Amino acid sequence: MDVFDITGGNRLRGKVQIGGSKNAALPIMAASLLLEGETILHNVPDLQDVRLMADLLGRLGVNVKRIEPNILRLRVEDESNCHAEYELVSQMRASVCVMGPLLGKRRTARVSMPGGCAIGVRPIDLHIHGCQALGADYDLVNGDVLLKAKKLVGGDIFLGGPFGSSVTATENILMAAVLSEGTTTIECAACEPEVADLANFLIACGARISGHGTPRITVEGVESLHGVEYHVIPDRIEAGTFMVAAALTNGELDLLGARIDHLVAVTDALKRIGVHVRRTSDGINVAAARRIEPLEITTQPYPGFPTDLQAQIMVLLALADGNSILTEKIYPDRFLHVMELNRMGAQIRKEGPTVIIEGVKRLVGAPVMASDLRASAALVLGGLIAKGTTKVQRVYHIDRGYEKIEEKLQAVGADIRRSKGA
Ligand code: EPZ
């Protein structure tokens, strides 16, 4: 397993090209199951999770081919297999996104119930509830969710759960509804830009959708959908991660292709901390502040502060002039990075879904263990600013969601090297 060796203290300065959004590309790839003909997707990042989704779609009869570094061609060639098996689903939760399109197009979906993961319990009760509301019969068979429907009829569906809206449940029900009869209204829909991007992709394929990006999405069912050439939105979480990197290292970065309108809550938080953030003609410019002000942050569904940047902003607050409070409202246990950061000298105390972060003068390099995708990114950020050397182990977690992160960091001055671990 690869490791990163990072020597902290370098200021990051220069330009970083932000890649395509992992969390938009994955459901859009799954939506290819709904289509007749060929689809070309641009700006698809070359990530482990994208390769896993391509493998899964291949087993479901979709021919997926990377025809250029960031361009995929997808074409459905065989609709006989409707079973997304445990072996693949257990490796990537986003596999659950094949449930809606399999049901919507083939009227049958058998998807292994995803297990939990490092960031917490990951139920899919809302996904099942939405499919049943469209007329599907549900059964649990040997750990697999089995959904069947003679026909799917649109209706009013409430998709709110104990933690608010659900991103992939909204995406699944959207994909199940586009070929259903009649009108479907999804109430308490997720508003994330990735959901809106999926809807825009489906509209380009001939779907009739309105309200995407708001809590109420309306779908008018159509007979069929055709392939299309489409450009995936940039990755706001990768962009946010580099925004924190610039702020942490007393540097300045131009994030090319980043969309500041997808990062309003993050920009607001960074400005309150004292960081300079401004829109440029080709993205976002971020420049460090002299002082890092403490802050109180709570993660929320979009447009609130994203849970996927909680670990990263925690590193910045660990070095603030004062105490900060960070509450995690989406995944209350998403704090595996806290103990690792404390091993680097941070003073962070967990009180249930909240952490109290006592600002310290510096972090000190240490061997640390990555646990999940975004926690791993936070440990890399910690290494960039820590005194001495930090060894981040199990970087395969990072490779799931960041394309060549060490090369992008090296290009703007970071002292980071990947080596083959034991
Ligand atoms: C998506 O996961 C993202 N993944 C996650 O990003 C992100 O952290 C999450 O949304 C929240 O923004 C993809 O888009 C592929 P949810 P998802 O359903 O859809 C509860 C990353 O790092 N819930 O919006 O699985 C759930 O437990 C990943 O890129 C139910 O109770 O998240 C959570 O507390 C990590 N029942 C909350 O809702 C359900 O049926 C939000 O989860 C579904 C979810």
PDB file of N, CA and C in Angstrom, residues 304-338:
ATOM      1  N   GLY A 304     -25.541  24.435   2.651  1.00  0.00           N
ATOM      2  CA  GLY A 304     -24.785  24.614   3.892  1.00  0.00           C
ATOM      3  C   GLY A 304     -23.347  24.153   3.735  1.00  0.00           C
ATOM      4  N   PHE A 305     -22.576  24.252   4.830  1.00  0.00           N
ATOM      5  CA  PHE A 305     -21.170  23.852   4.761  1.00  0.00           C
ATOM      6  C   PHE A 305     -21.082  22.344   4.529  1.00  0.00           C
ATOM      7  N   PRO A 306     -20.352  21.876   3.515  1.00  0.00           N
ATOM      8  CA  PRO A 306     -20.376  20.452   3.154  1.00  0.00           C
ATOM      9  C   PRO A 306     -19.624  19.567   4.133  1.00  0.00           C
ATOM     10  N   THR A 307     -20.230  18.455   4.496  1.00  0.00           N
ATOM     11  CA  THR A 307     -19.560  17.484   5.373  1.00  0.00           C
ATOM     12  C   THR A 307     -18.266  16.986   4.745  1.00  0.00           C
ATOM     13  N   ASP A 308     -18.179  16.977   3.419  1.00  0.00           N
ATOM     14  CA  ASP A 308     -16.974  16.463   2.745  1.00  0.00           C
ATOM     15  C   ASP A 308     -15.788  17.400   2.864  1.00  0.00           C
ATOM     16  N   LEU A 309     -15.992  18.592   3.454  1.00  0.00           N
ATOM     17  CA  LEU A 309     -14.855  19.500   3.707  1.00  0.00           C
ATOM     18  C   LEU A 309     -14.664  19.748   5.201  1.00  0.00           C
ATOM     19  N   GLN A 310     -15.355  18.974   6.003  1.00  0.00           N
ATOM     20  CA  GLN A 310     -15.281  19.138   7.478  1.00  0.00           C
ATOM     21  C   GLN A 310     -13.887  18.808   8.007  1.00  0.00           C
ATOM     22  N   ALA A 311     -13.334  17.685   7.560  1.00  0.00           N
ATOM     23  CA  ALA A 311     -12.005  17.280   8.043  1.00  0.00           C
ATOM     24  C   ALA A 311     -10.945  18.283   7.600  1.00  0.00           C
ATOM     25  N   GLN A 312     -11.079  18.793   6.378  1.00  0.00           N
ATOM     26  CA  GLN A 312     -10.074  19.696   5.843  1.00  0.00           C
ATOM     27  C   GLN A 312     -10.067  21.032   6.587  1.00  0.00           C
ATOM     28  N   ILE A 313     -11.245  21.613   6.817  1.00  0.00           N
ATOM     29  CA  ILE A 313     -11.298  22.925   7.499  1.00  0.00           C
ATOM     30  C   ILE A 313     -10.877  22.778   8.964  1.00  0.00           C
ATOM     31  N   MET A 314     -11.002  21.563   9.492  1.00  0.00           N
ATOM     32  CA  MET A 314     -10.600  21.304  10.892  1.00  0.00           C
ATOM     33  C   MET A 314      -9.091  21.540  11.043  1.00  0.00           C
ATOM     34  N   VAL A 315      -8.334  21.188  10.027  1.00  0.00           N
ATOM     35  CA  VAL A 315      -6.879  21.371  10.102  1.00  0.00           C
ATOM     36  C   VAL A 315      -6.553  22.865  10.215  1.00  0.00           C
ATOM     37  N   LEU A 316      -7.268  23.670   9.450  1.00  0.00           N
ATOM     38  CA  LEU A 316      -7.037  25.124   9.492  1.00  0.00           C
ATOM     39  C   LEU A 316      -7.410  25.674  10.869  1.00  0.00           C
ATOM     40  N   LEU A 317      -8.542  25.229  11.397  1.00  0.00           N
ATOM     41  CA  LEU A 317      -8.998  25.726  12.700  1.00  0.00           C
ATOM     42  C   LEU A 317      -8.099  25.232  13.835  1.00  0.00           C
ATOM     43  N   ALA A 318      -7.396  24.115  13.588  1.00  0.00           N
ATOM     44  CA  ALA A 318      -6.476  23.600  14.621  1.00  0.00           C
ATOM     45  C   ALA A 318      -5.332  24.587  14.868  1.00  0.00           C
ATOM     46  N   LEU A 319      -5.112  25.486  13.908  1.00  0.00           N
ATOM     47  CA  LEU A 319      -4.015  26.469  14.017  1.00  0.00           C
ATOM     48  C   LEU A 319      -4.543  27.892  14.202  1.00  0.00           C
ATOM     49  N   ALA A 320      -5.821  28.015  14.576  1.00  0.00           N
ATOM     50  CA  ALA A 320      -6.425  29.357  14.713  1.00  0.00           C
ATOM     51  C   ALA A 320      -5.971  30.009  16.019  1.00  0.00           C
ATOM     52  N   ASP A 321      -6.124  31.367  16.059  1.00  0.00           N
ATOM     53  CA  ASP A 321      -5.799  32.099  17.296  1.00  0.00           C
ATOM     54  C   ASP A 321      -7.002  32.047  18.225  1.00  0.00           C
ATOM     55  N   GLY A 322      -7.259  30.900  18.812  1.00  0.00           N
ATOM     56  CA  GLY A 322      -8.406  30.783  19.718  1.00  0.00           C
ATOM     57  C   GLY A 322      -9.108  29.451  19.509  1.00  0.00           C
ATOM     58  N   ASN A 323     -10.240  29.306  20.209  1.00  0.00           N
ATOM     59  CA  ASN A 323     -10.961  28.022  20.173  1.00  0.00           C
ATOM     60  C   ASN A 323     -12.107  28.062  19.169  1.00  0.00           C
ATOM     61  N   SER A 324     -12.273  26.959  18.429  1.00  0.00           N
ATOM     62  CA  SER A 324     -13.366  26.843  17.445  1.00  0.00           C
ATOM     63  C   SER A 324     -14.263  25.673  17.830  1.00  0.00           C
ATOM     64  N   ILE A 325     -15.478  25.710  17.289  1.00  0.00           N
ATOM     65  CA  ILE A 325     -16.431  24.619  17.517  1.00  0.00           C
ATOM     66  C   ILE A 325     -16.913  24.130  16.159  1.00  0.00           C
ATOM     67  N   LEU A 326     -16.864  22.802  15.958  1.00  0.00           N
ATOM     68  CA  LEU A 326     -17.285  22.245  14.673  1.00  0.00           C
ATOM     69  C   LEU A 326     -18.297  21.131  14.951  1.00  0.00           C
ATOM     70  N   THR A 327     -19.503  21.282  14.407  1.00  0.00           N
ATOM     71  CA  THR A 327     -20.543  20.270  14.625  1.00  0.00           C
ATOM     72  C   THR A 327     -20.865  19.572  13.306  1.00  0.00           C
ATOM     73  N   GLU A 328     -20.911  18.246  13.364  1.00  0.00           N
ATOM     74  CA  GLU A 328     -21.140  17.416  12.159  1.00  0.00           C
ATOM     75  C   GLU A 328     -22.569  16.902  12.200  1.00  0.00           C
ATOM     76  N   LYS A 329     -23.426  17.498  11.347  1.00  0.00           N
ATOM     77  CA  LYS A 329     -24.854  17.184  11.394  1.00  0.00           C
ATOM     78  C   LYS A 329     -25.239  16.097  10.381  1.00  0.00           C
ATOM     79  N   ILE A 330     -24.341  15.729   9.482  1.00  0.00           N
ATOM     80  CA  ILE A 330     -24.681  14.729   8.456  1.00  0.00           C
ATOM     81  C   ILE A 330     -24.229  13.344   8.887  1.00  0.00           C
ATOM     82  N   TYR A 331     -22.969  13.223   9.285  1.00  0.00           N
ATOM     83  CA  TYR A 331     -22.416  11.949   9.783  1.00  0.00           C
ATOM     84  C   TYR A 331     -21.815  12.221  11.159  1.00  0.00           C
ATOM     85  N   PRO A 332     -22.591  12.075  12.235  1.00  0.00           N
ATOM     86  CA  PRO A 332     -22.108  12.456  13.577  1.00  0.00           C
ATOM     87  C   PRO A 332     -20.828  11.770  14.025  1.00  0.00           C
ATOM     88  N   ASP A 333     -20.463  10.659  13.376  1.00  0.00           N
ATOM     89  CA  ASP A 333     -19.229   9.956  13.777  1.00  0.00           C
ATOM     90  C   ASP A 333     -18.067  10.234  12.837  1.00  0.00           C
ATOM     91  N   ARG A 334     -18.207  11.174  11.952  1.00  0.00           N
ATOM     92  CA  ARG A 334     -17.174  11.400  10.925  1.00  0.00           C
ATOM     93  C   ARG A 334     -15.998  12.175  11.518  1.00  0.00           C
ATOM     94  N   PHE A 335     -15.302  11.544  12.480  1.00  0.00           N
ATOM     95  CA  PHE A 335     -14.194  12.212  13.164  1.00  0.00           C
ATOM     96  C   PHE A 335     -12.964  11.324  13.332  1.00  0.00           C
ATOM     97  N   LEU A 336     -12.795  10.335  12.467  1.00  0.00           N
ATOM     98  CA  LEU A 336     -11.638   9.433  12.630  1.00  0.00           C
ATOM     99  C   LEU A 336     -10.327  10.195  12.461  1.00  0.00           C
ATOM    100  N   HIS A 337     -10.361  11.341  11.806  1.00  0.00           N
ATOM    101  CA  HIS A 337      -9.142  12.129  11.593  1.00  0.00           C
ATOM    102  C   HIS A 337      -8.712  12.866  12.866  1.00  0.00           C
ATOM    103  N   VAL A 338      -9.620  12.999  13.855  1.00  0.00           N
ATOM    104  CA  VAL A 338      -9.304  13.801  15.047  1.00  0.00           C
ATOM    105  C   VAL A 338      -8.104  13.224  15.796  1.00  0.00           C
TER     106      VAL A 338
END
